[in-house]
Amino acid sequence: MNKIILASASPRRKELLETAGAEFEIVVAAVDETVPEGTKPENAAVMTAERKAAAVAENHKDSIVIGADTIVVAEGKILGKPADKADACRMLSMLSGVEHKVITGVCLACGDKKTTFAQVSKVKFYDLTADEINAYVETGEPMDKAGAYGIQGKGCVLVEKIEGDYFNIVGLPVARVMKEISKLM
């Protein structure tokens, strides 16, 4: 049986795989996460996931390597991790009262086999006041998350509704990943 390796330092992805009962190791490689201007968001997430998986798979040819990248898209713009508190406030203001997409690109690499996909979920925030946004930003939670929020944490109070895979919004569509892994074993 192939060993599974998660090519991510994300504690959320680690926790989701553990919850699913997967046995895996974590090996992280630094990769360039920039994508060419004009790249469709689904393609951008998959492109970064492929880079992460390829960087680790290079030295682990007999393992199934999971690369993943989660992005938030609002008004056609990709929202990455905020640069600072002001950037987090800007992003959250942009998401206030509107529906946006959360896209996780996934790449599973094993030897010469590779599977990629983009999972899309939709999230709608309540209308947020400046005070609500500032209070959330002051918790520090938004600073390491795409779109400046974590649905699994304090950010849950911002969300009016979701459509699609909740775990995708957290950072990994774990059920689909496990199904795809079983096809590679």
PDB file of C-alpha atoms in Angstrom:
ATOM      1  CA  MET A   1       0.000   0.000   0.000  1.00  0.00           C
ATOM      2  CA  ASN A   2       1.210   3.471  -0.863  1.00  0.00           C
ATOM      3  CA  LYS A   3       2.173   5.884   1.865  1.00  0.00           C
ATOM      4  CA  ILE A   4       0.192   9.153   1.879  1.00  0.00           C
ATOM      5  CA  ILE A   5       1.986  12.480   2.217  1.00  0.00           C
ATOM      6  CA  LEU A   6       0.301  15.822   2.769  1.00  0.00           C
ATOM      7  CA  ALA A   7       2.344  18.548   1.068  1.00  0.00           C
ATOM      8  CA  SER A   8       0.962  21.295   3.308  1.00  0.00           C
ATOM      9  CA  ALA A   9       1.742  22.961   6.616  1.00  0.00           C
ATOM     10  CA  SER A  10      -1.949  23.803   7.113  1.00  0.00           C
ATOM     11  CA  PRO A  11      -3.148  22.645  10.536  1.00  0.00           C
ATOM     12  CA  ARG A  12      -6.696  22.597   9.143  1.00  0.00           C
ATOM     13  CA  ARG A  13      -5.826  20.162   6.331  1.00  0.00           C
ATOM     14  CA  LYS A  14      -3.933  17.979   8.796  1.00  0.00           C
ATOM     15  CA  GLU A  15      -6.920  17.904  11.145  1.00  0.00           C
ATOM     16  CA  LEU A  16      -9.383  17.082   8.334  1.00  0.00           C
ATOM     17  CA  LEU A  17      -7.282  14.129   7.130  1.00  0.00           C
ATOM     18  CA  GLU A  18      -6.906  12.877  10.712  1.00  0.00           C
ATOM     19  CA  THR A  19     -10.662  13.143  11.237  1.00  0.00           C
ATOM     20  CA  ALA A  20     -11.175  11.060   8.078  1.00  0.00           C
ATOM     21  CA  GLY A  21      -8.930   8.362   9.552  1.00  0.00           C
ATOM     22  CA  ALA A  22      -6.106   8.760   7.041  1.00  0.00           C
ATOM     23  CA  GLU A  23      -2.594   7.730   8.008  1.00  0.00           C
ATOM     24  CA  PHE A  24      -0.151  10.195   6.507  1.00  0.00           C
ATOM     25  CA  GLU A  25       3.040  12.152   6.887  1.00  0.00           C
ATOM     26  CA  ILE A  26       3.561  15.841   6.334  1.00  0.00           C
ATOM     27  CA  VAL A  27       6.314  17.027   4.018  1.00  0.00           C
ATOM     28  CA  VAL A  28       6.287  20.662   2.981  1.00  0.00           C
ATOM     29  CA  ALA A  29       8.248  22.209   0.137  1.00  0.00           C
ATOM     30  CA  ALA A  30       8.410  25.925  -0.516  1.00  0.00           C
ATOM     31  CA  VAL A  31       6.930  26.719  -3.921  1.00  0.00           C
ATOM     32  CA  ASP A  32       6.158  29.831  -5.911  1.00  0.00           C
ATOM     33  CA  GLU A  33       2.447  30.498  -5.493  1.00  0.00           C
ATOM     34  CA  THR A  34       2.195  33.261  -8.080  1.00  0.00           C
ATOM     35  CA  VAL A  35       0.065  32.580 -11.142  1.00  0.00           C
ATOM     36  CA  PRO A  36       0.007  34.379 -14.463  1.00  0.00           C
ATOM     37  CA  GLU A  37      -2.270  37.424 -14.659  1.00  0.00           C
ATOM     38  CA  GLY A  38      -5.685  36.509 -16.039  1.00  0.00           C
ATOM     39  CA  THR A  39      -5.567  32.852 -14.936  1.00  0.00           C
ATOM     40  CA  LYS A  40      -9.052  31.552 -14.137  1.00  0.00           C
ATOM     41  CA  PRO A  41      -9.437  31.083 -10.355  1.00  0.00           C
ATOM     42  CA  GLU A  42     -10.103  27.310 -10.591  1.00  0.00           C
ATOM     43  CA  ASN A  43      -6.964  26.923 -12.706  1.00  0.00           C
ATOM     44  CA  ALA A  44      -4.938  29.108 -10.332  1.00  0.00           C
ATOM     45  CA  ALA A  45      -5.802  26.936  -7.317  1.00  0.00           C
ATOM     46  CA  VAL A  46      -5.013  23.715  -9.208  1.00  0.00           C
ATOM     47  CA  MET A  47      -1.765  25.166 -10.584  1.00  0.00           C
ATOM     48  CA  THR A  48      -0.487  25.934  -7.084  1.00  0.00           C
ATOM     49  CA  ALA A  49      -1.650  22.550  -5.771  1.00  0.00           C
ATOM     50  CA  GLU A  50       0.264  20.851  -8.614  1.00  0.00           C
ATOM     51  CA  ARG A  51       3.431  22.768  -7.742  1.00  0.00           C
ATOM     52  CA  LYS A  52       3.158  21.714  -4.094  1.00  0.00           C
ATOM     53  CA  ALA A  53       2.535  18.055  -4.945  1.00  0.00           C
ATOM     54  CA  ALA A  54       5.272  17.924  -7.596  1.00  0.00           C
ATOM     55  CA  ALA A  55       7.886  19.459  -5.291  1.00  0.00           C
ATOM     56  CA  VAL A  56       7.296  16.741  -2.693  1.00  0.00           C
ATOM     57  CA  ALA A  57       6.574  13.847  -5.077  1.00  0.00           C
ATOM     58  CA  GLU A  58       9.974  14.346  -6.694  1.00  0.00           C
ATOM     59  CA  ASN A  59      11.587  12.727  -3.631  1.00  0.00           C
ATOM     60  CA  HIS A  60       8.719  10.357  -2.743  1.00  0.00           C
ATOM     61  CA  LYS A  61       7.955   8.459  -5.961  1.00  0.00           C
ATOM     62  CA  ASP A  62       6.153   5.542  -4.255  1.00  0.00           C
ATOM     63  CA  SER A  63       3.875   7.738  -2.151  1.00  0.00           C
ATOM     64  CA  ILE A  64       0.580   9.436  -2.861  1.00  0.00           C
ATOM     65  CA  VAL A  65       1.270  13.135  -2.381  1.00  0.00           C
ATOM     66  CA  ILE A  66      -1.596  15.537  -1.713  1.00  0.00           C
ATOM     67  CA  GLY A  67      -1.072  19.121  -2.801  1.00  0.00           C
ATOM     68  CA  ALA A  68      -3.831  21.642  -2.101  1.00  0.00           C
ATOM     69  CA  ASP A  69      -4.434  25.360  -2.362  1.00  0.00           C
ATOM     70  CA  THR A  70      -7.539  27.201  -1.206  1.00  0.00           C
ATOM     71  CA  ILE A  71      -8.511  30.597  -2.565  1.00  0.00           C
ATOM     72  CA  VAL A  72     -11.431  32.936  -2.063  1.00  0.00           C
ATOM     73  CA  VAL A  73     -12.911  34.683  -5.101  1.00  0.00           C
ATOM     74  CA  ALA A  74     -15.135  37.755  -4.856  1.00  0.00           C
ATOM     75  CA  GLU A  75     -16.161  40.033  -7.698  1.00  0.00           C
ATOM     76  CA  GLY A  76     -13.819  38.063  -9.958  1.00  0.00           C
ATOM     77  CA  LYS A  77     -10.800  38.836  -7.772  1.00  0.00           C
ATOM     78  CA  ILE A  78      -8.708  36.248  -5.952  1.00  0.00           C
ATOM     79  CA  LEU A  79      -8.357  37.105  -2.277  1.00  0.00           C
ATOM     80  CA  GLY A  80      -5.271  35.544  -0.752  1.00  0.00           C
ATOM     81  CA  LYS A  81      -4.039  35.878   2.800  1.00  0.00           C
ATOM     82  CA  PRO A  82      -4.166  39.467   4.061  1.00  0.00           C
ATOM     83  CA  ALA A  83      -0.902  41.405   4.190  1.00  0.00           C
ATOM     84  CA  ASP A  84      -1.911  43.228   7.383  1.00  0.00           C
ATOM     85  CA  LYS A  85      -4.936  44.222   9.475  1.00  0.00           C
ATOM     86  CA  ALA A  86      -5.984  46.966   7.050  1.00  0.00           C
ATOM     87  CA  ASP A  87      -5.911  44.449   4.183  1.00  0.00           C
ATOM     88  CA  ALA A  88      -7.999  42.010   6.246  1.00  0.00           C
ATOM     89  CA  CYS A  89     -10.567  44.759   6.894  1.00  0.00           C
ATOM     90  CA  ARG A  90     -10.630  45.595   3.188  1.00  0.00           C
ATOM     91  CA  MET A  91     -11.259  41.960   2.242  1.00  0.00           C
ATOM     92  CA  LEU A  92     -13.972  41.444   4.853  1.00  0.00           C
ATOM     93  CA  SER A  93     -15.687  44.668   3.760  1.00  0.00           C
ATOM     94  CA  MET A  94     -15.627  43.366   0.199  1.00  0.00           C
ATOM     95  CA  LEU A  95     -17.244  40.075   1.338  1.00  0.00           C
ATOM     96  CA  SER A  96     -19.875  41.767   3.532  1.00  0.00           C
ATOM     97  CA  GLY A  97     -23.393  40.888   2.401  1.00  0.00           C
ATOM     98  CA  VAL A  98     -22.313  39.139  -0.777  1.00  0.00           C
ATOM     99  CA  GLU A  99     -21.868  35.605  -2.016  1.00  0.00           C
ATOM    100  CA  HIS A 100     -18.353  34.526  -2.875  1.00  0.00           C
ATOM    101  CA  LYS A 101     -16.626  31.320  -3.966  1.00  0.00           C
ATOM    102  CA  VAL A 102     -14.133  29.251  -2.040  1.00  0.00           C
ATOM    103  CA  ILE A 103     -12.081  27.109  -4.397  1.00  0.00           C
ATOM    104  CA  THR A 104      -9.676  24.395  -3.343  1.00  0.00           C
ATOM    105  CA  GLY A 105      -7.394  23.075  -6.031  1.00  0.00           C
ATOM    106  CA  VAL A 106      -6.152  19.557  -5.337  1.00  0.00           C
ATOM    107  CA  CYS A 107      -3.411  17.512  -6.948  1.00  0.00           C
ATOM    108  CA  LEU A 108      -2.774  13.879  -6.058  1.00  0.00           C
ATOM    109  CA  ALA A 109       0.552  12.667  -7.429  1.00  0.00           C
ATOM    110  CA  CYS A 110       1.862   9.112  -7.287  1.00  0.00           C
ATOM    111  CA  GLY A 111       4.744   8.103  -9.513  1.00  0.00           C
ATOM    112  CA  ASP A 112       3.720   8.918 -13.077  1.00  0.00           C
ATOM    113  CA  LYS A 113       0.019   9.179 -12.162  1.00  0.00           C
ATOM    114  CA  LYS A 114      -1.609  12.488 -11.340  1.00  0.00           C
ATOM    115  CA  THR A 115      -5.182  13.527 -10.562  1.00  0.00           C
ATOM    116  CA  THR A 116      -6.238  17.154 -10.283  1.00  0.00           C
ATOM    117  CA  PHE A 117      -9.526  18.878  -9.568  1.00  0.00           C
ATOM    118  CA  ALA A 118     -10.985  22.110  -8.255  1.00  0.00           C
ATOM    119  CA  GLN A 119     -13.780  21.928  -5.690  1.00  0.00           C
ATOM    120  CA  VAL A 120     -16.020  25.004  -5.493  1.00  0.00           C
ATOM    121  CA  SER A 121     -18.249  26.013  -2.582  1.00  0.00           C
ATOM    122  CA  LYS A 122     -20.250  29.211  -2.187  1.00  0.00           C
ATOM    123  CA  VAL A 123     -20.433  31.307   0.960  1.00  0.00           C
ATOM    124  CA  LYS A 124     -22.643  34.296   1.709  1.00  0.00           C
ATOM    125  CA  PHE A 125     -21.773  36.649   4.539  1.00  0.00           C
ATOM    126  CA  TYR A 126     -24.227  38.682   6.551  1.00  0.00           C
ATOM    127  CA  ASP A 127     -24.014  42.442   6.101  1.00  0.00           C
ATOM    128  CA  LEU A 128     -21.183  43.361   8.457  1.00  0.00           C
ATOM    129  CA  THR A 129     -20.652  46.635  10.280  1.00  0.00           C
ATOM    130  CA  ALA A 130     -17.226  48.244  10.499  1.00  0.00           C
ATOM    131  CA  ASP A 131     -17.234  47.446  14.232  1.00  0.00           C
ATOM    132  CA  GLU A 132     -17.949  43.737  13.562  1.00  0.00           C
ATOM    133  CA  ILE A 133     -15.170  43.593  10.980  1.00  0.00           C
ATOM    134  CA  ASN A 134     -12.665  45.366  13.259  1.00  0.00           C
ATOM    135  CA  ALA A 135     -13.550  43.156  16.226  1.00  0.00           C
ATOM    136  CA  TYR A 136     -13.007  40.012  14.140  1.00  0.00           C
ATOM    137  CA  VAL A 137      -9.718  41.279  12.707  1.00  0.00           C
ATOM    138  CA  GLU A 138      -8.521  42.097  16.242  1.00  0.00           C
ATOM    139  CA  THR A 139      -8.856  38.387  17.168  1.00  0.00           C
ATOM    140  CA  GLY A 140      -5.919  37.727  14.819  1.00  0.00           C
ATOM    141  CA  GLU A 141      -7.730  34.807  13.216  1.00  0.00           C
ATOM    142  CA  PRO A 142      -7.984  36.305   9.706  1.00  0.00           C
ATOM    143  CA  MET A 143      -4.271  36.855   9.249  1.00  0.00           C
ATOM    144  CA  ASP A 144      -3.235  33.440   7.879  1.00  0.00           C
ATOM    145  CA  LYS A 145      -6.370  32.618   5.909  1.00  0.00           C
ATOM    146  CA  ALA A 146      -7.401  33.203   2.326  1.00  0.00           C
ATOM    147  CA  GLY A 147     -10.151  35.794   2.205  1.00  0.00           C
ATOM    148  CA  ALA A 148      -9.287  36.856   5.764  1.00  0.00           C
ATOM    149  CA  TYR A 149     -11.631  34.457   7.578  1.00  0.00           C
ATOM    150  CA  GLY A 150     -11.871  30.969   9.000  1.00  0.00           C
ATOM    151  CA  ILE A 151     -15.343  29.441   8.857  1.00  0.00           C
ATOM    152  CA  GLN A 152     -14.307  26.776  11.385  1.00  0.00           C
ATOM    153  CA  GLY A 153     -13.347  29.389  13.977  1.00  0.00           C
ATOM    154  CA  LYS A 154     -14.626  32.743  15.154  1.00  0.00           C
ATOM    155  CA  GLY A 155     -15.412  33.591  11.527  1.00  0.00           C
ATOM    156  CA  CYS A 156     -18.423  31.279  11.709  1.00  0.00           C
ATOM    157  CA  VAL A 157     -20.497  34.226  12.964  1.00  0.00           C
ATOM    158  CA  LEU A 158     -19.946  36.104   9.679  1.00  0.00           C
ATOM    159  CA  VAL A 159     -21.594  33.411   7.547  1.00  0.00           C
ATOM    160  CA  GLU A 160     -25.257  33.574   6.571  1.00  0.00           C
ATOM    161  CA  LYS A 161     -25.273  30.486   4.336  1.00  0.00           C
ATOM    162  CA  ILE A 162     -23.107  28.049   2.421  1.00  0.00           C
ATOM    163  CA  GLU A 163     -23.665  25.950  -0.661  1.00  0.00           C
ATOM    164  CA  GLY A 164     -21.433  22.961  -1.296  1.00  0.00           C
ATOM    165  CA  ASP A 165     -18.771  21.134   0.698  1.00  0.00           C
ATOM    166  CA  TYR A 166     -18.188  22.735   4.121  1.00  0.00           C
ATOM    167  CA  PHE A 167     -14.806  21.016   4.475  1.00  0.00           C
ATOM    168  CA  ASN A 168     -13.718  22.556   1.169  1.00  0.00           C
ATOM    169  CA  ILE A 169     -14.273  25.963   2.777  1.00  0.00           C
ATOM    170  CA  VAL A 170     -12.133  24.895   5.743  1.00  0.00           C
ATOM    171  CA  GLY A 171      -9.334  23.957   3.317  1.00  0.00           C
ATOM    172  CA  LEU A 172      -9.717  20.437   1.914  1.00  0.00           C
ATOM    173  CA  PRO A 173     -12.654  18.615   0.304  1.00  0.00           C
ATOM    174  CA  VAL A 174     -11.661  15.582   2.345  1.00  0.00           C
ATOM    175  CA  ALA A 175     -14.384  13.136   1.200  1.00  0.00           C
ATOM    176  CA  ARG A 176     -13.517  13.662  -2.456  1.00  0.00           C
ATOM    177  CA  VAL A 177      -9.787  13.495  -1.706  1.00  0.00           C
ATOM    178  CA  MET A 178     -10.220  10.142   0.072  1.00  0.00           C
ATOM    179  CA  LYS A 179     -12.278   8.754  -2.859  1.00  0.00           C
ATOM    180  CA  GLU A 180      -9.605   9.867  -5.348  1.00  0.00           C
ATOM    181  CA  ILE A 181      -6.834   8.373  -3.178  1.00  0.00           C
ATOM    182  CA  SER A 182      -8.619   5.005  -3.140  1.00  0.00           C
ATOM    183  CA  LYS A 183      -8.517   5.016  -6.962  1.00  0.00           C
ATOM    184  CA  LEU A 184      -4.729   5.448  -6.881  1.00  0.00           C
ATOM    185  CA  MET A 185      -4.034   2.640  -4.373  1.00  0.00           C
TER     186      MET A 185
END
